[in-house]
Short mmCIF file of C-alpha atoms in Angstrom, two decimals:
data_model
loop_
_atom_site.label_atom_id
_atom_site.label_comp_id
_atom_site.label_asym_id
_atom_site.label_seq_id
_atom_site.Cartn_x
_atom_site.Cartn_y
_atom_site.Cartn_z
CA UNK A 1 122.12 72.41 35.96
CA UNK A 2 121.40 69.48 37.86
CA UNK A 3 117.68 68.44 39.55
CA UNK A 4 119.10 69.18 42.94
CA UNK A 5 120.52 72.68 41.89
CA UNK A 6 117.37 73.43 40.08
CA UNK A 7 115.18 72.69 43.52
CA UNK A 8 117.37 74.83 45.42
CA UNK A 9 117.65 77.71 43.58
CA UNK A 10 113.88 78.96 44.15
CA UNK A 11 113.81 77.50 47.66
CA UNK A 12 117.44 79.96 48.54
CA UNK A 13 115.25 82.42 46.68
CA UNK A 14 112.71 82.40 49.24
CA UNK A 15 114.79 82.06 51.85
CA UNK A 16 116.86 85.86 51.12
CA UNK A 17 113.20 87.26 50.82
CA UNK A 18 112.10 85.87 53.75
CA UNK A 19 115.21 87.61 55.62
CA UNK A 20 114.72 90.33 53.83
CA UNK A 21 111.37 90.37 54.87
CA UNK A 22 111.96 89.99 58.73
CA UNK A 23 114.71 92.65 58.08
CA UNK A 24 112.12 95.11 56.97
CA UNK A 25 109.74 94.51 59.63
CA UNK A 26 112.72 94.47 62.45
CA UNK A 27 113.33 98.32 60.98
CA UNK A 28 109.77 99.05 60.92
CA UNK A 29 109.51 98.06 64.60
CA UNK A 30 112.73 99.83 65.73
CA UNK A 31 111.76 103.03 63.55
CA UNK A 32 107.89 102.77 65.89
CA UNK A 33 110.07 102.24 69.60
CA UNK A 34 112.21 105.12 68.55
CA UNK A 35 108.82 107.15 67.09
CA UNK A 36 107.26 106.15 70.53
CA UNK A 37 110.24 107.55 73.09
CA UNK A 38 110.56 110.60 70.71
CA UNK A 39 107.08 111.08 71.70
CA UNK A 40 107.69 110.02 75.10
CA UNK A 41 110.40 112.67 75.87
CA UNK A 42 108.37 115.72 74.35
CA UNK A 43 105.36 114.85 76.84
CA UNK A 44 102.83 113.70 73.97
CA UNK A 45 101.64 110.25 75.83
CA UNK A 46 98.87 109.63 73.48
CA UNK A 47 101.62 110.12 70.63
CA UNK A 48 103.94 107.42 72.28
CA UNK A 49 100.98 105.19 72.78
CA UNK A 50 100.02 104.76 69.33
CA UNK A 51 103.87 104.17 68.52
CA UNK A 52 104.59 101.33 70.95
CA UNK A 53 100.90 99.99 70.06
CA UNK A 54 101.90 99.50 66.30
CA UNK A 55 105.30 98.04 67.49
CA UNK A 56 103.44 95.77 69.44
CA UNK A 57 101.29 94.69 66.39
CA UNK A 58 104.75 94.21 64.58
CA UNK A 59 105.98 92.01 67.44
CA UNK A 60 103.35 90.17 67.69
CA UNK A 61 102.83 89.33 63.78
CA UNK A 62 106.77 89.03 63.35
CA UNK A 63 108.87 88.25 65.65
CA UNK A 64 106.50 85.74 67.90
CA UNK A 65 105.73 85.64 71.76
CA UNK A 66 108.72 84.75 73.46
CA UNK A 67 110.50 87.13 71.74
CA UNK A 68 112.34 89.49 73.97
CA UNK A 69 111.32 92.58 72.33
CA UNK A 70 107.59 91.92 72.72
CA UNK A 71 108.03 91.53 76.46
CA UNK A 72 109.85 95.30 76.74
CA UNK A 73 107.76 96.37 74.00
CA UNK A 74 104.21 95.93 76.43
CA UNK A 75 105.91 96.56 79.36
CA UNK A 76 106.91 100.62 77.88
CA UNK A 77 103.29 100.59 76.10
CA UNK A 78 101.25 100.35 79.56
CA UNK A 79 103.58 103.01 81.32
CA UNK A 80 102.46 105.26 78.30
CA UNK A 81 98.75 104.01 78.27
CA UNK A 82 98.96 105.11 82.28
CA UNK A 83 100.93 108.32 81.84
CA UNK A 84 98.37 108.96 78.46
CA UNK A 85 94.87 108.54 81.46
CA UNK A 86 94.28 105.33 78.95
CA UNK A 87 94.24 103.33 82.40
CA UNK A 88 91.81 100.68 81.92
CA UNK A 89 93.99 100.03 78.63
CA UNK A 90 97.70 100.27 80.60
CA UNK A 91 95.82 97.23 83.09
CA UNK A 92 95.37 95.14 80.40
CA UNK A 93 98.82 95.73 78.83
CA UNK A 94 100.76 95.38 82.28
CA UNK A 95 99.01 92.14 83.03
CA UNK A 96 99.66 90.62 79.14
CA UNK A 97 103.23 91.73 80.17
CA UNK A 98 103.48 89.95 83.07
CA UNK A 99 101.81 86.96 81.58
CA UNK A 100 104.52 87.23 78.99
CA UNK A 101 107.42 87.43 81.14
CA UNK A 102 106.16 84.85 83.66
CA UNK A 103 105.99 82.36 80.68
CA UNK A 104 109.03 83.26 79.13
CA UNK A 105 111.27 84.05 82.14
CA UNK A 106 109.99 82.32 85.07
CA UNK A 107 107.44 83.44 88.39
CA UNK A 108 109.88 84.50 89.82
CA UNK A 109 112.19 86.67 87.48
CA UNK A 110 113.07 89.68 88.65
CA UNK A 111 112.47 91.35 85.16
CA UNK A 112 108.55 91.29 85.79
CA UNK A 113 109.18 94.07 88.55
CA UNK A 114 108.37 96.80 86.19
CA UNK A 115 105.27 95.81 84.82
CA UNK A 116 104.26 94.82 88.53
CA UNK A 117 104.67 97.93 90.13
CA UNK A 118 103.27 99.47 87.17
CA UNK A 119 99.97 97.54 87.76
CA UNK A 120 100.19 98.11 91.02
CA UNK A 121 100.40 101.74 90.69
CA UNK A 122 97.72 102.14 88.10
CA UNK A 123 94.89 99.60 89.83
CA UNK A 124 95.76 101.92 93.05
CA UNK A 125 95.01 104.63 91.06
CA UNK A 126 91.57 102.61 90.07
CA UNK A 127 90.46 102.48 93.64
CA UNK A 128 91.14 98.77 93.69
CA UNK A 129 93.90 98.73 96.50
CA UNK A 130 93.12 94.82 97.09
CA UNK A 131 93.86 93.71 93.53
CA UNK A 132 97.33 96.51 93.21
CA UNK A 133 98.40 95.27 96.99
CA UNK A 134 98.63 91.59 95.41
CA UNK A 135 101.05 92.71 92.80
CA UNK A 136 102.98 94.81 95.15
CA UNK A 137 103.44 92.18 97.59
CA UNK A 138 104.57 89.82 95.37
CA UNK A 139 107.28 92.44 93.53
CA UNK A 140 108.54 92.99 96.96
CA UNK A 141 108.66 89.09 97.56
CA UNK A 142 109.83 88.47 94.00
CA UNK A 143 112.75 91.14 95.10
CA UNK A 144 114.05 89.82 98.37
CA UNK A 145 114.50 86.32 97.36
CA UNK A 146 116.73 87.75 94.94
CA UNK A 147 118.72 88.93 97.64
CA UNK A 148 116.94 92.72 96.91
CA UNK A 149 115.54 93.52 100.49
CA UNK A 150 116.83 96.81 100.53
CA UNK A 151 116.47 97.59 96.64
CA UNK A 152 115.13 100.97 95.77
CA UNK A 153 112.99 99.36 93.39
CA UNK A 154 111.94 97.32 97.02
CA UNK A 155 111.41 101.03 98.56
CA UNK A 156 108.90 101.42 95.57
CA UNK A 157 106.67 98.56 96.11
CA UNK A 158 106.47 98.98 99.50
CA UNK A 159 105.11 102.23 99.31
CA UNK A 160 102.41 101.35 96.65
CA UNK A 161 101.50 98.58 99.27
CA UNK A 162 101.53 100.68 102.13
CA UNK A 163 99.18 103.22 100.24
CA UNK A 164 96.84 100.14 99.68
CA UNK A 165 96.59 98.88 103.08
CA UNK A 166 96.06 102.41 104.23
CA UNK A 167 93.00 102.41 101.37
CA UNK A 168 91.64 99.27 103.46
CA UNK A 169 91.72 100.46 106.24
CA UNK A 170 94.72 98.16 107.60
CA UNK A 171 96.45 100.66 109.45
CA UNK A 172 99.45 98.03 111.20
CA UNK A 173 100.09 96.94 107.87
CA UNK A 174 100.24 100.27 106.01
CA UNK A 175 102.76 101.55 108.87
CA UNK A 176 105.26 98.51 108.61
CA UNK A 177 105.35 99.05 104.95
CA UNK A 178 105.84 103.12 104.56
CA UNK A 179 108.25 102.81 107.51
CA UNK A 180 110.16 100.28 105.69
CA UNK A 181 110.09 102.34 102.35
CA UNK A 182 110.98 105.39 104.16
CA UNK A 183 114.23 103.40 105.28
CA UNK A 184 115.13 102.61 101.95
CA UNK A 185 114.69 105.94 100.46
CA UNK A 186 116.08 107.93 103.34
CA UNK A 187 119.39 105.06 103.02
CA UNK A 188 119.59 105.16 98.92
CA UNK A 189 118.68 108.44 98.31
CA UNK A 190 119.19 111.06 100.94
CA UNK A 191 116.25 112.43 103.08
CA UNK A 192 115.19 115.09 100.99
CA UNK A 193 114.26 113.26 98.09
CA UNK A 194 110.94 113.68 96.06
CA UNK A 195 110.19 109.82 96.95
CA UNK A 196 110.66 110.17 100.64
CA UNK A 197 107.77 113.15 100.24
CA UNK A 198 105.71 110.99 98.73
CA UNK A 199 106.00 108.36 102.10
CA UNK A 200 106.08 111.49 104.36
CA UNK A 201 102.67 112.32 102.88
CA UNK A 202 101.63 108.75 103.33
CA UNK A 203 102.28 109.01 106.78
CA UNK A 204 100.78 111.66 107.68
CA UNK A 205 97.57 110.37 106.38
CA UNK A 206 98.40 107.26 108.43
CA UNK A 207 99.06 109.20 111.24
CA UNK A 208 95.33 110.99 111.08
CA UNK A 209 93.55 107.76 110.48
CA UNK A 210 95.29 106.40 113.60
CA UNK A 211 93.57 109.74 115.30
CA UNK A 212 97.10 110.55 115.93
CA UNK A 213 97.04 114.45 114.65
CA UNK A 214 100.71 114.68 116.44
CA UNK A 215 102.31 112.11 114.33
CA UNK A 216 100.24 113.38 111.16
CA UNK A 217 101.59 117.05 111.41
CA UNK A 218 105.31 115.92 112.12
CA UNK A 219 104.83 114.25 108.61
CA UNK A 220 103.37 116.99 106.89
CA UNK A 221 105.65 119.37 108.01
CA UNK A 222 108.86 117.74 107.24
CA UNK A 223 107.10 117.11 103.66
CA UNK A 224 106.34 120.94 103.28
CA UNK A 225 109.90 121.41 103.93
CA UNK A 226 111.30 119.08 101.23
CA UNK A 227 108.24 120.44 98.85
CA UNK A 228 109.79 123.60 99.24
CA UNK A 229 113.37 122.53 98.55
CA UNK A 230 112.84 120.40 95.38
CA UNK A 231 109.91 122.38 93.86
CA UNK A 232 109.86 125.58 95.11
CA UNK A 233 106.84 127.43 97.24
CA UNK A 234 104.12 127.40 94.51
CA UNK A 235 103.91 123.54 93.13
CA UNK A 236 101.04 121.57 93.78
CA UNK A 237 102.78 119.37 95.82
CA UNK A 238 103.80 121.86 98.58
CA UNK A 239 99.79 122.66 98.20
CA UNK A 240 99.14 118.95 99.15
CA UNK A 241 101.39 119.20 102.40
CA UNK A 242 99.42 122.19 102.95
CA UNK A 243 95.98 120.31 102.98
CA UNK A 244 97.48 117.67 105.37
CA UNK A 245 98.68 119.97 107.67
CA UNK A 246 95.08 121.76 107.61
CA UNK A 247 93.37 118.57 108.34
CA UNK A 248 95.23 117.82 111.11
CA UNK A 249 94.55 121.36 112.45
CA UNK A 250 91.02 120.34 111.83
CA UNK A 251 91.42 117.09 113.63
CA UNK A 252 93.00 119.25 116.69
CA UNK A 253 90.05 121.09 116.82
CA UNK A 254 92.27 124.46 116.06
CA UNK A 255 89.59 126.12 113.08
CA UNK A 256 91.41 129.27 113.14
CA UNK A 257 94.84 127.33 111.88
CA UNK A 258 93.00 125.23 109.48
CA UNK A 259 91.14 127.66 108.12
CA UNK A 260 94.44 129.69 107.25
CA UNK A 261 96.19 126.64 106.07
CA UNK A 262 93.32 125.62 103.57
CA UNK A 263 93.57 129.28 102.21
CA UNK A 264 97.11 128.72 101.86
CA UNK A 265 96.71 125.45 100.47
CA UNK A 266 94.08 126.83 97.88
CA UNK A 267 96.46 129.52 96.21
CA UNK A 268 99.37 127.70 96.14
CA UNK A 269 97.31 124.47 94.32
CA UNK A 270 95.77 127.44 91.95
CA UNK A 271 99.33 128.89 91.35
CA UNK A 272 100.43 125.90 90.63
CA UNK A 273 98.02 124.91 87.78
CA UNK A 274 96.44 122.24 89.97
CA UNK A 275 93.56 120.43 88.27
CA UNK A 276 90.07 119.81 89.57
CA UNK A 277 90.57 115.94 90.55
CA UNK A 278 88.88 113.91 93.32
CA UNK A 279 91.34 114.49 95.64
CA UNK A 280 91.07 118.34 95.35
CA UNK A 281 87.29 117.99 95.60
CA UNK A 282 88.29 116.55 98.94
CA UNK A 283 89.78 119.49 100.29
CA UNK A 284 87.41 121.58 99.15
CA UNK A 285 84.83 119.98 101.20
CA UNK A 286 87.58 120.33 104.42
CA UNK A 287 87.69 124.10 103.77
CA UNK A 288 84.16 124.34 103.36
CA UNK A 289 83.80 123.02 106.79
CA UNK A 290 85.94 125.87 107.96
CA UNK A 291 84.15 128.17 106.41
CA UNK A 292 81.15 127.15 108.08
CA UNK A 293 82.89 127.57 111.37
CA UNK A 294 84.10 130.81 110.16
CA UNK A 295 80.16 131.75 109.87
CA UNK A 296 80.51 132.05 105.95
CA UNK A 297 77.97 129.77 104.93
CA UNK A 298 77.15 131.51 101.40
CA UNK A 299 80.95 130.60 99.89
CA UNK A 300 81.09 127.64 101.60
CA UNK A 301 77.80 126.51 100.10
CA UNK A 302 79.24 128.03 96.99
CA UNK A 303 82.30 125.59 97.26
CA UNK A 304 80.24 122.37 97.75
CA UNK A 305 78.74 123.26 94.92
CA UNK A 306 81.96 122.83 92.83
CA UNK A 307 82.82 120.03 94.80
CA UNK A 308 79.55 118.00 93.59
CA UNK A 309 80.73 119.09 89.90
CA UNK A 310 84.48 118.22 89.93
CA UNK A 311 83.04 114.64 91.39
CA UNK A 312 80.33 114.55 88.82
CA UNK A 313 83.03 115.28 85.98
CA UNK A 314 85.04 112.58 87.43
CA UNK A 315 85.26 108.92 86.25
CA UNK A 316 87.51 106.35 87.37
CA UNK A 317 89.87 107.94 89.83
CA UNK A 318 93.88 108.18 88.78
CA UNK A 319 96.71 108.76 91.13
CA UNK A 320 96.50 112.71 91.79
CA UNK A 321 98.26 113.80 94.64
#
């Protein structure tokens, strides 16, 4: 064997183990992703989360950061940190995504749309509607210069960011963007779809912070409507409508109507399995309002009551309507 053949043999050596190597640890990330949906499709979030983490720590160690599978690999980890309440954790995950992608792919690329509006929806969610309207805006501006004005994902975004502005109290804003997403949604997917609810809702909060109870209850009521279609009578989100519509009987000055809707509201959220979350609390402390008016101060004392406990239970607030 000759000095050359005798170098090469251990260094080709090394080489096949090397691949081999990379092999195995390409199968033990693909095995975690596939662990992780498994996970994801039987509704066990914390499950999936500890899947796509470990695949992420395989990424990471094997594969290197511009890979392309560390990219979708963060981007499917924070939507199960945010779906798993881990949201402080899905932040953190969303914007190493984004990082990621804007390195790898450019600031503009539309691929970092996902991870945006994921941000967006889980800093919203946060109460930090300045910080998730920045990454909206820029999805939405990231979308239209790709030629995307009238994208659904574009329908998306603009929602989020009119759901911020109407957090800040910028009520011009909030109503150019949820009249824009309602456009999209109404155009793309028909308009009784679960996402134009979700702007119908929007607006009719809009519509009673402009002290415009008229345009509020028009809102609510078409979204009872489609509430009813898609999820039947008892789901928590016809129970939502339901609240709007009482506060805007509230607003009207009409206690005998709110007070009826809140009672409907109230057995419909408690058929429905609804959960004691901030926004609940809210309503609670509408009806108990009513109730005062109705001269029945003992429950209504008794519901403020639970009110102060739901909000004392409560930490950082997550997206619960």
């Amino acid at each position: 064997m000759s000095m050359s053949a005798m170098w090469c043999a251990p260094f080709t050596a090394l080489v096949f183990l090397s691949a081999l190597a990379r092999a195995d640890e390409a199968g033990d990330w693909k095995a975690r992703m596939q662990a992780g949906s498994a996970a994801m499709d039987k509704g066990d979030m914390e499950s999936a989360s500890r899947e796509y983490a470990a695949a992420v720590k395989i990424a990471k160690a094997s594969f290197g950061e511009g890979d392309d599978r560390l990219f979708y690999n963060l981007e499917i980890l924070g939507r199960a940190y945010a779906l798993s309440f881990q949201y402080e954790l899905a932040v953190i995950t969303y914007m190493e995504s984004v990082s990621l992608g804007e390195d790898k792919l450019g600031m503009e690329a539309t691929e970092l749309i996902t991870s945006l509006k994921g941000l967006g929806e889980v800093l919203r969610g946060l109460e930090r509607p300045d910080e998730a309207a920045e990454h909206f805006r820029r999805g939405v501006a990231i979308l239209e210069k790709a030629g995307g004005k009238d994208h659904l994902e574009t329908g998306h975004l603009l929602a989020g960011l009119g759901e911020c502005h109407l957090a800040l109290g910028e009520l011009p804003e909030a109503q150019k963007a949820l009249l824009r997403a309602l456009e999209i949604f109404e155009k793309k997917l028909g308009p009784n779809n679960p996402y134009v609810l979700r702007v119908l809702r929007s607006m009719g909060d809009l519509g009673l912070a402009l002290k415009r109870p008229d345009v509020a209850e028009a809102a609510y009521k078409r979204g009872l409507g489609i509430a009813r279609e898609v999820y039947g009578a008892v789901s928590s989100d016809t129970a939502v409508c339901l609240f709007g519509l009482a506060r805007t009987h509230q607003a009207k000055g009409d206690h005998a109507a709110a007070l009826a809707e809140y009672e409907r509201g109230m057995e419909t959220w408690d058929k429905a399995g609804g959960k004691e979350t901030p926004f609940f609390a809210d309503c609670l402390e509408g009806y108990a309002v009513e109730l005062d008016a109705a001269r029945s101060t003992d429950e209504a004392e008794k519901l403020r009551a639970r009110v102060q406990e739901i909000r004392a239970k409560s930490g950082s607030r997550a997206p619960d309507k």
